[in-house]
JSON list of C-alpha atoms in Angstrom, two decimals:
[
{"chain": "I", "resi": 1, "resn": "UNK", "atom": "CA", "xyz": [0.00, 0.00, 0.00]},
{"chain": "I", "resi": 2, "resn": "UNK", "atom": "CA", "xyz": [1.17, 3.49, -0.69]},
{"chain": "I", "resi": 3, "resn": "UNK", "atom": "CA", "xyz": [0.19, 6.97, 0.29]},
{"chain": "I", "resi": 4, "resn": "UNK", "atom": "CA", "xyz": [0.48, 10.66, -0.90]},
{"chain": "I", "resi": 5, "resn": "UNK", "atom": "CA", "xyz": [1.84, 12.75, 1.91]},
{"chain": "I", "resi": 6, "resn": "UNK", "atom": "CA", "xyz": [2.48, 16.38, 1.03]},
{"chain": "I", "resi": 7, "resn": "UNK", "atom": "CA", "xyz": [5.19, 18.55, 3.11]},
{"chain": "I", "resi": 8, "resn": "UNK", "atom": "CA", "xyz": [4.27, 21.87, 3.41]},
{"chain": "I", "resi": 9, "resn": "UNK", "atom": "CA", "xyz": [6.67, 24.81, 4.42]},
{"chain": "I", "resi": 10, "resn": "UNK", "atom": "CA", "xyz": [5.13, 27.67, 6.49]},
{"chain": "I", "resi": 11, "resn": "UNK", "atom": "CA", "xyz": [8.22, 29.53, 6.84]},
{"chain": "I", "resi": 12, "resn": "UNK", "atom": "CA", "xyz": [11.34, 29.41, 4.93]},
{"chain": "I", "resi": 13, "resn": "UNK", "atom": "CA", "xyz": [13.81, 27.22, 7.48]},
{"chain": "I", "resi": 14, "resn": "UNK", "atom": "CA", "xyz": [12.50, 24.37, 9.77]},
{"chain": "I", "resi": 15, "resn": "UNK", "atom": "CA", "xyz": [10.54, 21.49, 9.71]},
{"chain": "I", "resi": 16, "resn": "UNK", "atom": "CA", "xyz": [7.30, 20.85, 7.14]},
{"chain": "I", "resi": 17, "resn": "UNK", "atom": "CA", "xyz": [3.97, 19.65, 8.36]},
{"chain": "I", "resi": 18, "resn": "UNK", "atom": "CA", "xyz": [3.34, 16.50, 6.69]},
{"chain": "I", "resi": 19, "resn": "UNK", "atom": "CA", "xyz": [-0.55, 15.66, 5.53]},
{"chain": "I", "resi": 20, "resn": "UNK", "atom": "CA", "xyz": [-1.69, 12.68, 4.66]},
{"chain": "I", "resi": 21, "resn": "UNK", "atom": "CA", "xyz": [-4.16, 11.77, 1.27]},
{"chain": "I", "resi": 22, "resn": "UNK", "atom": "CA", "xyz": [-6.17, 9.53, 2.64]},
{"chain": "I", "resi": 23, "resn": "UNK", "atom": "CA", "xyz": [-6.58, 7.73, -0.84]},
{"chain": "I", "resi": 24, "resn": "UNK", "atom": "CA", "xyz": [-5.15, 4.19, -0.63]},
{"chain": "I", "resi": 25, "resn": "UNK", "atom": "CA", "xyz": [-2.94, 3.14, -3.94]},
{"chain": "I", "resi": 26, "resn": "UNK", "atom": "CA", "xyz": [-1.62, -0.56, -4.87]},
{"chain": "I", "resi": 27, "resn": "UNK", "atom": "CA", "xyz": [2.07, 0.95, -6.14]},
{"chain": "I", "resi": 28, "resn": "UNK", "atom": "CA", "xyz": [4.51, 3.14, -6.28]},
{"chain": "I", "resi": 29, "resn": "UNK", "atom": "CA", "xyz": [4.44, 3.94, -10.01]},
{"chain": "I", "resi": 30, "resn": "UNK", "atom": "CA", "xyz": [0.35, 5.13, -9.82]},
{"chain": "I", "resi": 31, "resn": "UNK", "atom": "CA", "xyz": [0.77, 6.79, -6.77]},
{"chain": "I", "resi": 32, "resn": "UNK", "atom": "CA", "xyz": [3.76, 8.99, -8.57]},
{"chain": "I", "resi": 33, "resn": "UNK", "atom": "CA", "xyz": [1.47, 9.31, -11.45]},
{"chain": "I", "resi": 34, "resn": "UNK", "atom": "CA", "xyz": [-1.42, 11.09, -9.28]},
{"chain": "I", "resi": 35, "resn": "UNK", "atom": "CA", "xyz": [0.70, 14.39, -8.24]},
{"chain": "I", "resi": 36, "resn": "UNK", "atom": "CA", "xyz": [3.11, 14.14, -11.21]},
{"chain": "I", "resi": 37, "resn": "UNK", "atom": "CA", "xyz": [0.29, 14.08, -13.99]},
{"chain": "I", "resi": 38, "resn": "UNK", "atom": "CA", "xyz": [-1.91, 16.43, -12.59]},
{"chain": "I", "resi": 39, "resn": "UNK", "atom": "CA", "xyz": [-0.70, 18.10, -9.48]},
{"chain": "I", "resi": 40, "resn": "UNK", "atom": "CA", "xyz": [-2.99, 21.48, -9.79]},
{"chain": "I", "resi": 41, "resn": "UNK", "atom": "CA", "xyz": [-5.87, 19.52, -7.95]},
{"chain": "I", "resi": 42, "resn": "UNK", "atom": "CA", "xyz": [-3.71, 18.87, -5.03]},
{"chain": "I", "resi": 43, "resn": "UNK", "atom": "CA", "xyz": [-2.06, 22.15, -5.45]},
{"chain": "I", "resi": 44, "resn": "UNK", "atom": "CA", "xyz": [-5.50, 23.99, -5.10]},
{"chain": "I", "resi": 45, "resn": "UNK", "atom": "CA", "xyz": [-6.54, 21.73, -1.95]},
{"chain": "I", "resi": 46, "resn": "UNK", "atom": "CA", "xyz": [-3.53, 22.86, -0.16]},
{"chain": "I", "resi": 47, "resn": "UNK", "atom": "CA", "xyz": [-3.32, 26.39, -1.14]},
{"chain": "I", "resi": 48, "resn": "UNK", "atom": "CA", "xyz": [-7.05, 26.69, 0.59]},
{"chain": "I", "resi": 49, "resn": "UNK", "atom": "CA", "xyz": [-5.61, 24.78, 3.36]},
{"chain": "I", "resi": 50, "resn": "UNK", "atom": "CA", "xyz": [-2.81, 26.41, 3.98]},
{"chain": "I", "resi": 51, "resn": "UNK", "atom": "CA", "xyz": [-2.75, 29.62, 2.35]},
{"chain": "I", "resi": 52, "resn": "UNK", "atom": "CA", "xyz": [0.22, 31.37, 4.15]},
{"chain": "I", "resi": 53, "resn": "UNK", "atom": "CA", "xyz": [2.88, 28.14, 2.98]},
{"chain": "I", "resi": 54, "resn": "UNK", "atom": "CA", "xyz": [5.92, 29.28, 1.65]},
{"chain": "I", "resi": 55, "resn": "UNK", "atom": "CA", "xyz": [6.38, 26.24, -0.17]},
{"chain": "I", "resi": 56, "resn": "UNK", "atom": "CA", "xyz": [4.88, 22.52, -0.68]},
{"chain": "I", "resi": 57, "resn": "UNK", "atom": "CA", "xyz": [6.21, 19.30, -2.03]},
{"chain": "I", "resi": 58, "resn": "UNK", "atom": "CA", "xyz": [4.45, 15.80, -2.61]},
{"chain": "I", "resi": 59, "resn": "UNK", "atom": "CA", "xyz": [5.52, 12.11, -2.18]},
{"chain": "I", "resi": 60, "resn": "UNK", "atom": "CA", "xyz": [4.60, 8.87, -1.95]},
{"chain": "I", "resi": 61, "resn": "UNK", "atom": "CA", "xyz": [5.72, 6.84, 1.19]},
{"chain": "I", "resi": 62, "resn": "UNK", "atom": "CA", "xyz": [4.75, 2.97, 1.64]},
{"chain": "I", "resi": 63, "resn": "UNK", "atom": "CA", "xyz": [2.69, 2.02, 4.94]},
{"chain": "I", "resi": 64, "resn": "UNK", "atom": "CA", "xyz": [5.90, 1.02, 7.01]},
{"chain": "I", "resi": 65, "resn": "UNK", "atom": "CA", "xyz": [7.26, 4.86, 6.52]},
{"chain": "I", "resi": 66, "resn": "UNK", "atom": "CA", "xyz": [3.79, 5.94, 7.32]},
{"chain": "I", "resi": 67, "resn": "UNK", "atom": "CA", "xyz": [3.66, 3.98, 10.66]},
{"chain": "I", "resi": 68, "resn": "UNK", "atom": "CA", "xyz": [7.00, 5.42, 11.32]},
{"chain": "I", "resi": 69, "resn": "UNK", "atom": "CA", "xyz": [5.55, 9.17, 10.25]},
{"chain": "I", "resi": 70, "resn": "UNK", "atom": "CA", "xyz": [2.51, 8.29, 13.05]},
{"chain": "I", "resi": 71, "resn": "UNK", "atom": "CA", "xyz": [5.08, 6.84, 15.64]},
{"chain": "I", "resi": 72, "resn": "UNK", "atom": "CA", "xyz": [6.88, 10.17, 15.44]},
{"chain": "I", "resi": 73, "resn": "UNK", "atom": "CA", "xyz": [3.79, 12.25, 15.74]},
{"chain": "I", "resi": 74, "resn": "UNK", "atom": "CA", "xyz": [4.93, 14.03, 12.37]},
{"chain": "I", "resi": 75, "resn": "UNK", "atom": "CA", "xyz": [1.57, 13.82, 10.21]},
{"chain": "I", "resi": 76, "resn": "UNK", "atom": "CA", "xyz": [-1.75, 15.29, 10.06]},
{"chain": "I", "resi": 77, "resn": "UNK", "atom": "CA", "xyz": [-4.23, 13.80, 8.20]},
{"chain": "I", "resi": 78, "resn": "UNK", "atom": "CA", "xyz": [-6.05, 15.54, 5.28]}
]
């Protein structure tokens, strides 16, 4: 199982907030394909989200890394 988290910058040093798409996806390669072949959608979502963010980023981390995320309390969901 994989997941789209997006890191999100509020200011221009320090850590991101990481959100997780709650959208479940069988592999790597069409998770990628979600945020690489049309990333305005999930642009738009987080721009009302989080209007102030300095920057954002996207990625696709398997359920192990996403436990580890949880364990760390680094992720909101979304």
């Amino acid at each position: 199982m994989w997941f789209i988290i997006s890191m999100i910058y509020m200011t221009t040093v320090g850590a991101p907030e990481i959100l997780v798409y709650k959208t479940i996806y069988k592999d790597k390669t069409s998770c990628q394909r979600v945020y690489q072949d049309k990333p305005q959608p999930l642009i738009n979502e987080l721009s009302k989200l989080k209007p102030q963010a300095k920057r954002m980023s996207f990625k696709c981390v398997d359920s192990q890394t996403l436990i580890e995320l949880k364990k760390q309390n680094k992720i909101k969901n979304l």
